[in-house]
Structure formats: structure tokens, C-alpha cells
Amino acid sequence: MESKQAGHDRKTPTSGCAAGGCGGGSALDRLPAATRERVRNHPCFSEDAHQHYARMHVAVAPACNIQCHYCNRKYDCANESRPGVVSELLEPQQAADKVAAVAAHIPQLSVVGIAGPGDPLANPERTFATFRLIAERTPDLRLCVSTNGLALPEAVDTLCRYNIEHVTITINCLDPDIGAEIYPWVFWNNRRVRGRKGAEILIEQQQLGLERLVERGMLVKVNSVLIPGVNDQHLTEVSRAVKAKGAFLHNLMPLIAEPEHGTFYGLMGQRAPRASELRALQTECAGDMAIMRHCKQCRADAVGMLGEDRSAEFTLERIATLEIDDAAALARRTAVREAIEQRRRGVAPALVPLSTLSASRPRPATHAARIAVASSDGRLVDQHFGHADRFLVYEVDEQGERLLDERPLARYCNGAEHCDEDDDALAPALAALADCAMVLCSRIGLAPWERLETAGIRPNGELAMLPIEQALRAAHRELAERGALSIDEPQRATLSA
């Protein structure tokens, strides 16, 4: 999981990456096959996995045992992503319930981590109670933790006992004089230790913790925040040192020091690094060390694909209204993972061909309508149109509804850079829905909305989060009121262009 520092705008998620945006070939290619396999479906550790799998942070750790000049945990904004803050602080049982709900509705979820809003190992009771409850209810999900490392050496045995395989340590320096410029104090042996002495203690504990984790066979990623004029000339040394001690991946992240975040660096005018400076450092360190280039610096309560935050969809209030079938959700996750791995092996998903248009599909009878539903679990209308990897197609009339078929397809929307504007990417979804009068989804962009309407298919996002049966009845009534139930082979737009 990610370091706690000011992050990016939550309004414009950018899951997926443009060509070359993840740094070209995989940073893990040179690692042993066994190591690559252990991170195969971990989106924060594998730059290929982050295009396929989702992650989730649970915010159960409010206290922190150090202070960083780039962190201010007291501030929260619903429209912003900042790793050091959360919208809802959870108790362990609430966290486990939230994980179960997310896992039921986002079947791509593969990993759950604790990264804050403080430090997980400064809150050991809450952290390990949470891990225990999650493992009991959703045992297929991998667990990981992100820490500043101050309390790490003494926690290694407990981490092993709870089957935590992946640990991230934020190490910004090896030199206590540099550390004193980053950390004003650490809380050690029940007292605040300031300046160089505090930084010296933190660095010693981080290195000892890293060594002990590697000795126990854990996979360790190191995060480092690039701070111009402070540690920028020092991070190559950090990279060499942590690799020598057994860390397998180094994540060099840019400092984000916007004044409105209220951090010390932000208020004091410390500049962030330029993109060229970050790339140059990553390139310099990549000679021997695997470098992570796809980090999105997520919130401490982030949910969804990397770079995407759907946490607002899973508030405690909303979760309280959901009935989760854990066995059915596990079966769905298993099926989705199998489909993902088929695609990653180069096996083409079962797409509805473009030639399968209105003329070749039989039409439903008069007074009936075919309605497609974007649903992650077959119970609720809960998926964004562009995020759906299948549509459930029902025939609905005055007597009720029946499921005709399930139509799989590759999701066309993979973030802001690959969504809505690409007609070729949207064409398979339009072809799959060509015989439907309406499509129900939780959200939909303007471009696909217009394309659907042009094709004679009515998009509907107003019935989001309703049970499918209830939504289908409401949709059928709307079509009847519009006189859209008598289907006389309407002309559909040609979608194969």
C-alpha cells in the first residue's frame, strides 16, 4: 500500500495506464519466477496486475508514532485523495464488514491493506484484530500492511502469524541529518525524541525491520518520497541499500506539497519535484533495482482499481442496508479471477461479435422488452456502464421477468485516458446490447449515452443500487409509458463502422 502524503484529485480517477505510462516493460521481469508469482495479482506490487485487479485500504489505524513534514492527517475533503486522511475511521468489525461488501460488489478485489490514516503498527490491537476478522470472512483476499517502520522489528513475528506476505516500508533516508529535515520527532519509549536523534532511531528500526522481514521470507516494497533539496541526491544510496538488504521493489514517489493541505512543507513553500526529475531518478535507480512506476499515492480508505476511488459508494450507512452472500461472492470472485488470468495468458474473452446486430437477433414479443443490466453480483444494479465486463439480459413483460442470457465482454473503460471517446472500444458493448430496449447501470458517461440513444437503446442510471427485479419492473413501466414496448424491428444504427 502507499505512503501517507498529499495525493491527487479524487474527481478524476485514472485507473489503467496509457501505452508506456507504466514505465514500459514490467519492473519485475528480472526477478525470480517464484517472486513474480507471489505478486501476480497484487495491484500495488505488480504493474501488470494493477490493470486487472482492485485493492482496498481499511482505515482502522488513527495513531501515528512519527511526524513527517509532508503529512497532515487532520484534513479531509470528499473531492480529494490524500493518503493521510480518511472519510470514515473504522472499528475492526466494521472494517471486516466493509471488506465483505466491497468484495461482493467488486469481484476484481484481490488485496486488502492497512495503511493508515496513522501507522498500522502504532495501532497493533486494532490492526491485527482487523486482519483476523477479514481472514475469517474473506480468506481468499491477500493482506498487506504499510508502515513507517518504527515499530516494525517487534511486529515481524505477529505479521507472520497473521499470514501477511507483503509489507511496504517508507524509507526516505539513511542519513540522520537528512532525516532531521523530514521528521521533526518520533515517539519512542513513551517520549518524543526530536531532531537528529529521533531520525537516527527511526532509520535504525527501519533497517532492522527490513532485515527481519526478509529473513522470514516476506516480500518487502520500499516507498521513498522525493523531496527536492532534501533527499533528492541521497535516494540512489537508499535504493542500493534496501536492495542489498533484500527489498524487491522500490517506489520513488514525488512529494506533493500543496499549501491547502496544511502540511509543513506545503506551508513553507517546499517545491515538488518536476516530472523530469522523478523520471531521471527512477532511471538512475533502475540499473539494479526493480522500480515501481505506477503508484497513484492512494487515500488510506481507497477502494477500487489503482487510481480509482469508490470508497464513497461503501459508507457504513450503505453497507448496513446490504445483504451479503459470502459464498456466492467468493464464487463470483473466483470466476472473475479465472477470466482475468485467461486474458492475461492471451486467451481472448468470449465477446459478442460485431456482426450480431438487430437483424440477426430475434426480437421479443409485443408488450415485452429486453432490458440489459450492469451488475457485479446479479442482485443489484450497481456497475458503471464502462466498468461492466458482462451484461445480464432479461425479457420483461407484465407477468414478470426472466433472465435470457449473460453476455460477457471486455470492459471498454480503463480510466480517464481510455474511456468514452474511443468508438472502437465501445462498439462491442453496443453490439452486445443491439436487441435491448434499455440498459440499466449505476452511472454512464455522456459519450456512451449518446451512442446508445443513437442506436435506439435507452440508457438509464436512475435506478442505480436497486434490486434487479425492482429496477426491471420500473424500467418496464417507463418503456410502457413511452410507448416503447411494441417492437416492430426498429432500425438500429450500424455499429460495425
Short mmCIF file of C-alpha atoms in Angstrom, two decimals, residues 152-153 156 169 204-218 220 241-242 244-247:
data_model
loop_
_atom_site.label_atom_id
_atom_site.label_comp_id
_atom_site.label_asym_id
_atom_site.label_seq_id
_atom_site.Cartn_x
_atom_site.Cartn_y
_atom_site.Cartn_z
CA LEU A 152 8.36 -2.94 12.76
CA PRO A 153 11.11 -5.13 14.27
CA VAL A 156 7.54 -9.18 12.48
CA ILE A 169 8.15 0.41 4.47
CA GLU A 204 17.89 2.02 12.70
CA GLN A 205 14.46 0.47 13.29
CA GLN A 206 13.57 0.59 9.60
CA GLN A 207 16.72 -1.23 8.58
CA LEU A 208 16.35 -3.82 11.33
CA GLY A 209 12.72 -4.40 10.41
CA LEU A 210 13.59 -4.82 6.75
CA GLU A 211 16.26 -7.38 7.57
CA ARG A 212 13.90 -9.39 9.79
CA LEU A 213 11.11 -9.39 7.22
CA VAL A 214 13.43 -10.67 4.50
CA GLU A 215 14.79 -13.35 6.84
CA ARG A 216 11.21 -14.59 7.32
CA GLY A 217 10.59 -14.75 3.59
CA MET A 218 8.28 -11.74 3.28
CA VAL A 220 9.12 -6.01 1.01
CA ALA A 241 20.99 -0.18 0.43
CA VAL A 242 17.46 -1.53 0.58
CA ALA A 244 21.21 -5.16 -0.66
CA LYS A 245 19.09 -5.96 2.39
CA GLY A 246 16.52 -7.83 0.30
CA ALA A 247 13.75 -5.40 -0.65
#
